[in-house]
Coordinates of C-alpha atoms in Angstrom, one line a residue:
Chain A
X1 CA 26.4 115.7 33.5
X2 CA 29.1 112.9 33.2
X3 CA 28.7 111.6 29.4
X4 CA 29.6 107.8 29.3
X5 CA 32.9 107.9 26.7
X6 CA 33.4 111.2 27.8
X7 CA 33.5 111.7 31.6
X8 CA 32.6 107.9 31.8
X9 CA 35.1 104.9 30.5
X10 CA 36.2 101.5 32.0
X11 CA 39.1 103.4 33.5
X12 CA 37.7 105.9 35.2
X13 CA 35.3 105.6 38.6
X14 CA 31.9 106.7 39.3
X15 CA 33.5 108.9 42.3
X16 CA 36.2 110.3 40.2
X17 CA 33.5 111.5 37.3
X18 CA 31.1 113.1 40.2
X19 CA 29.0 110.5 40.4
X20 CA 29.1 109.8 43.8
X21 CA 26.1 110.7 45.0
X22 CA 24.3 108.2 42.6
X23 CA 26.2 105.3 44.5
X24 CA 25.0 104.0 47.7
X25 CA 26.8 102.0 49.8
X26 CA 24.5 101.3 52.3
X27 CA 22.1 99.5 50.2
X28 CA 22.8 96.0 50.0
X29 CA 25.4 94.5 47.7
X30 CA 25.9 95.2 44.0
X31 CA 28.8 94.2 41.5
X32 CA 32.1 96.0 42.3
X33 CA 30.6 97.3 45.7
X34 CA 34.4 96.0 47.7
X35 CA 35.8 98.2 45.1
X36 CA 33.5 101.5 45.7
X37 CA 34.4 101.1 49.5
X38 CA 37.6 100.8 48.8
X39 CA 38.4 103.3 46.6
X40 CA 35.8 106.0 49.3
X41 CA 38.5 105.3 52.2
X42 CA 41.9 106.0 50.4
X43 CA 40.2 108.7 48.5
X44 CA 39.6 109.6 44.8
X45 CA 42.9 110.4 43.2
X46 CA 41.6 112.4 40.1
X47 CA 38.4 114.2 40.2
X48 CA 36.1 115.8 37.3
X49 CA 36.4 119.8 37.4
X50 CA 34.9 122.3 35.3
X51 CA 37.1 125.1 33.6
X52 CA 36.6 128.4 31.3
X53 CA 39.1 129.0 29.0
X54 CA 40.7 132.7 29.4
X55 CA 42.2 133.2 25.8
X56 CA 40.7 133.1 22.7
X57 CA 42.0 130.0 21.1
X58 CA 39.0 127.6 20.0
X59 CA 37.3 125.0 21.8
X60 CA 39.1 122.7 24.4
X61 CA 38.3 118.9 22.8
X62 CA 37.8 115.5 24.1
X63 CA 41.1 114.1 24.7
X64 CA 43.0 117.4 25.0
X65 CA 46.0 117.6 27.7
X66 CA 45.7 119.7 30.9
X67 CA 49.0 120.9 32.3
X68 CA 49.5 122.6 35.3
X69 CA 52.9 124.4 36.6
X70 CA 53.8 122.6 33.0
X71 CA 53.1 119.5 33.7
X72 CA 50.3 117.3 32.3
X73 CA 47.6 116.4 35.2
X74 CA 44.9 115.3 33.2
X75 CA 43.1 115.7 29.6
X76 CA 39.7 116.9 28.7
X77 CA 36.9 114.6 29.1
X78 CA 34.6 117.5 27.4
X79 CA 34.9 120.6 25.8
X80 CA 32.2 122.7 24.0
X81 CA 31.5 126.9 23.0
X82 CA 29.0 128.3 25.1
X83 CA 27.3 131.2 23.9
X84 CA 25.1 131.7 26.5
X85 CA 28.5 132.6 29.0
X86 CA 29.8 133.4 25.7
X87 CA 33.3 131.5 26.2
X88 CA 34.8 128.0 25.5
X89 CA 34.1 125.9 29.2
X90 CA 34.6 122.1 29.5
X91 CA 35.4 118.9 32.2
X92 CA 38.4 117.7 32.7
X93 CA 39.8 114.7 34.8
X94 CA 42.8 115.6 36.9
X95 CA 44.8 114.3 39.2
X96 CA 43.0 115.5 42.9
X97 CA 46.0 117.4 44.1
X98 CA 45.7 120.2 40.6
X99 CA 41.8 120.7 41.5
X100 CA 40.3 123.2 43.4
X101 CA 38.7 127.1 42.3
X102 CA 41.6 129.7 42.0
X103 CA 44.2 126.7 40.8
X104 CA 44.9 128.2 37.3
X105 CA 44.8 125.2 34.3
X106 CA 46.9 125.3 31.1
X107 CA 44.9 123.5 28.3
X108 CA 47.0 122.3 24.6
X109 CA 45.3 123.4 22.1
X110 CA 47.1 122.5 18.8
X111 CA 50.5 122.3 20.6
X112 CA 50.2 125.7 22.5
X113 CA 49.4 125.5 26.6
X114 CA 46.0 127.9 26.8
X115 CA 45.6 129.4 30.7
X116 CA 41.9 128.4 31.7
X117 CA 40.3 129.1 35.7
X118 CA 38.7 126.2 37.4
X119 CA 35.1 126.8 37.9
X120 CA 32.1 125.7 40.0
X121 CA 30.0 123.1 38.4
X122 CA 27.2 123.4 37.1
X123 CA 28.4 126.6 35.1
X124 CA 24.9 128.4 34.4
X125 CA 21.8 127.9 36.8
X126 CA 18.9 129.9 35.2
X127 CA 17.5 132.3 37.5
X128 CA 14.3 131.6 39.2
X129 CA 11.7 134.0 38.8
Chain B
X1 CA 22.6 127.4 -4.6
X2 CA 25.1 126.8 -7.7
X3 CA 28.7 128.7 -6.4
X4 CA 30.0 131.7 -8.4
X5 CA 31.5 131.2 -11.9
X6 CA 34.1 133.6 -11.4
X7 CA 36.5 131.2 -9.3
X8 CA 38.1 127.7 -9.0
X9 CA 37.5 125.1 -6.5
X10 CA 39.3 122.0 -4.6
X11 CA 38.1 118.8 -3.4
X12 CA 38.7 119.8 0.4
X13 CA 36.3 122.8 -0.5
X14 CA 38.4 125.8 -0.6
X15 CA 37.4 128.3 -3.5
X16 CA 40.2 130.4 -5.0
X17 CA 39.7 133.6 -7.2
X18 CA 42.9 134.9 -8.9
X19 CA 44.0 138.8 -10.3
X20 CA 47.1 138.7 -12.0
X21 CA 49.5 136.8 -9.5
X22 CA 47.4 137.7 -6.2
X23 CA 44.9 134.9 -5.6
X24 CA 42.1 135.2 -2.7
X25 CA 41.2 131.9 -0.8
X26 CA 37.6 131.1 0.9
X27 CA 35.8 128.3 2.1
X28 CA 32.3 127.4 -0.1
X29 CA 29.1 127.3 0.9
X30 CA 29.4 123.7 1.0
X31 CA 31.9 124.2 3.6
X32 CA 30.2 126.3 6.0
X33 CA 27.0 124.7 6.1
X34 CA 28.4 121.2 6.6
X35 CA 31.0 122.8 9.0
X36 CA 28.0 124.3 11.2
X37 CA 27.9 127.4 13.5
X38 CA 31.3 129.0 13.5
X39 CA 33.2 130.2 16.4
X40 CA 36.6 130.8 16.1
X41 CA 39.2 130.9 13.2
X42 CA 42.9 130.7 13.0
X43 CA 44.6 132.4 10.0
X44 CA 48.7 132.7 9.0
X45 CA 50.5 136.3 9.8
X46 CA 51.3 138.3 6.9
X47 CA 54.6 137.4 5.1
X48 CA 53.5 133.5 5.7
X49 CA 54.3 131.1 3.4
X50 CA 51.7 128.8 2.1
X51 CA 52.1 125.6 0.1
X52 CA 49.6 123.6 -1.9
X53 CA 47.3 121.2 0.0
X54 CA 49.4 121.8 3.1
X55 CA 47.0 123.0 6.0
X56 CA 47.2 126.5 6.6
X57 CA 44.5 128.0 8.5
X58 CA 41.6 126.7 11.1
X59 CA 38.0 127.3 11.1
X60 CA 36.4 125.8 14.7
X61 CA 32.8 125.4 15.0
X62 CA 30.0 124.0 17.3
X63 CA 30.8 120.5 15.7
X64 CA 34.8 120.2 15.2
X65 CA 37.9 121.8 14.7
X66 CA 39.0 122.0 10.6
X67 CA 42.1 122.3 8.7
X68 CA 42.0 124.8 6.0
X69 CA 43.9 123.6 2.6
X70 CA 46.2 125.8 0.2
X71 CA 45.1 125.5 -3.4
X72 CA 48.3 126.8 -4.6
X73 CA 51.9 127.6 -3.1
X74 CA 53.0 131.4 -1.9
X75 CA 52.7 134.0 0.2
X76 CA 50.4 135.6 2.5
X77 CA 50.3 139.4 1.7
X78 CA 46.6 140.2 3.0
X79 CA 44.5 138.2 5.8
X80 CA 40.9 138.9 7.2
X81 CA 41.1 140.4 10.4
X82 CA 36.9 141.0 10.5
X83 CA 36.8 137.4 9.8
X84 CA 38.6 137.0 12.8
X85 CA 37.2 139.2 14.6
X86 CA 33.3 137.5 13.6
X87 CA 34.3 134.2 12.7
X88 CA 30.4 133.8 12.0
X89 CA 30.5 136.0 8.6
X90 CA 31.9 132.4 7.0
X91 CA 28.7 131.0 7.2
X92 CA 26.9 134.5 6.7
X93 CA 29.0 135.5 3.6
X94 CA 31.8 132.8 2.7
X95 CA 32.0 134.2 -1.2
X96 CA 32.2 137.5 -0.3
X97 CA 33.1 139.3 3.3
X98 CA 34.6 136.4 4.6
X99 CA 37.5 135.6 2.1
X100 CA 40.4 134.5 4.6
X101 CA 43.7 135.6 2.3
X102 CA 45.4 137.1 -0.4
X103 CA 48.3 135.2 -1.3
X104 CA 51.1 136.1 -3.9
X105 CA 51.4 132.7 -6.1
X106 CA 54.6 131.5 -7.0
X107 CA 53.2 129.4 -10.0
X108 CA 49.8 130.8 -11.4
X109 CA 49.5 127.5 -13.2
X110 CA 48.6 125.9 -10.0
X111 CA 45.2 127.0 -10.9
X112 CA 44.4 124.9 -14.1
X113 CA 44.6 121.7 -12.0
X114 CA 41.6 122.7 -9.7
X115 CA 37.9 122.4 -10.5
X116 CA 35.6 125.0 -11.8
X117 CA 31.8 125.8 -10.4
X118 CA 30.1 123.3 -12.4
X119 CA 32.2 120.3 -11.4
X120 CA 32.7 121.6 -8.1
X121 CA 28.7 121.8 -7.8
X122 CA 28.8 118.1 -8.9
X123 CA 31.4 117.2 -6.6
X124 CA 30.2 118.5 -3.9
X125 CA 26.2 117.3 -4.4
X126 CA 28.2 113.6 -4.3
X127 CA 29.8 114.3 -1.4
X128 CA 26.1 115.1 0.5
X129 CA 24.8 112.2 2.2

């Protein structure tokens, strides 16, 4: 879930942090409704992705650069340990072009790239009985 | 719980326990609980030099990432691999199984500067909030 300060800031859209289905344009007219259109037709161009670090290296951290091919193409809006998956996963904003599954991720944790694998959101689904 | 008698202690909550010119640096008890459920931790090769109140290892948990602090200047002729290995055993046992290194000392009066349980016990009961 997008966490306002987090995936959420003044900067970054409601499309772009996943939000989209919560924003209907075919409702009527709210504040910043010319921009939602707007930014729909030329397309979102950074998205939120999920990611599982592959190394063990600590937890990726708000604020953290992303790098791919060794460049930077977003930062960490989220990071945590999950012991359930028993790994460090977290959301990033990147640029639209560096997401996608099988794109790998380099996150910098204390000056050193980290290689991390794009996953599907949402990372755990409990299984139904 | 008051910490052990046998060893010295800084403000940034290291303890340090000293045979001859080897010393052994920890974290308290103080440390670990405020730190929370650890998950990962970062310590200097062998043969590493170490310098007083410079930052020389990292303990991550649930909550943040932490610098650890040098009590004294020297080297590093011993680190805790099982602590490395089960970065948990610093909340379990941070006295004990989970010291973090031996260090050669280059000046063993280093040690009179730092704290001793009973002030440390007082220090650190100020520092709760």
């Amino acid at each position: 879930m997008p966490l306002y300060g987090n995936e959420l800031a003044d900067d970054i859209s409601p499309l772009e942090a996943g939000l989209s289905w919560a924003v209907k344009l075919n409702k009527g007219d709210f504040v910043g409704r010319d921009e939602m259109v707007r930014l729909k037709e030329s397309g979102v161009r950074r998205r939120t992705v999920g990611f599982r670090l592959l190394e063990r290296a600590g937890s990726a951290r708000h604020g953290y650069e992303v790098q791919q091919d060794g460049r930077k193409v977003g930062i960490v809006t989220s990071g945590a340990h999950s012991p359930t998956m028993g790994s460090e996963i977290g959301l990033a904003l990147v640029d639209a072009d560096a997401a996608g599954i099988g794109k790998p991720l380099d996150i910098v944790i204390r000056g050193r790239p980290v290689r991390a694998e794009q996953v599907k959101l949402p990372f755990y689904r409990r299984d139904r009985a | 719980m008051s910490s052990p008698a046998d060893r010295k202690y800084t403000r940034t909550h290291e303890w340090i326990s000293v045979q001859g010119d080897v010393a052994t640096i920890g974290v308290t008890d103080f440390a670990q609980s405020e730190l929370g459920d650890i998950t990962y931790l970062e310590l200097p090769e062998v043969g590493g030099a170490l310098s007083q109140d410079q930052a020389f290892a990292v303990i991550e948990s649930v909550k943040a990432a932490s610098d650890v602090y040098s009590p004294v200047d020297g080297e590093v002729v011993e680190r805790n691999d099982d602590a490395i290995a089960a970065p948990e055993r610093i909340n379990q046992s941070p006295y004990d199984d989970a010291w973090l290194v031996r260090v050669r000392m280059k000046d063993t009066a280093q040690i009179d500067t730092l704290m001793d349980s009973g002030a440390y016990d007082e220090f650190a009961q100020s520092a709760t909030h």
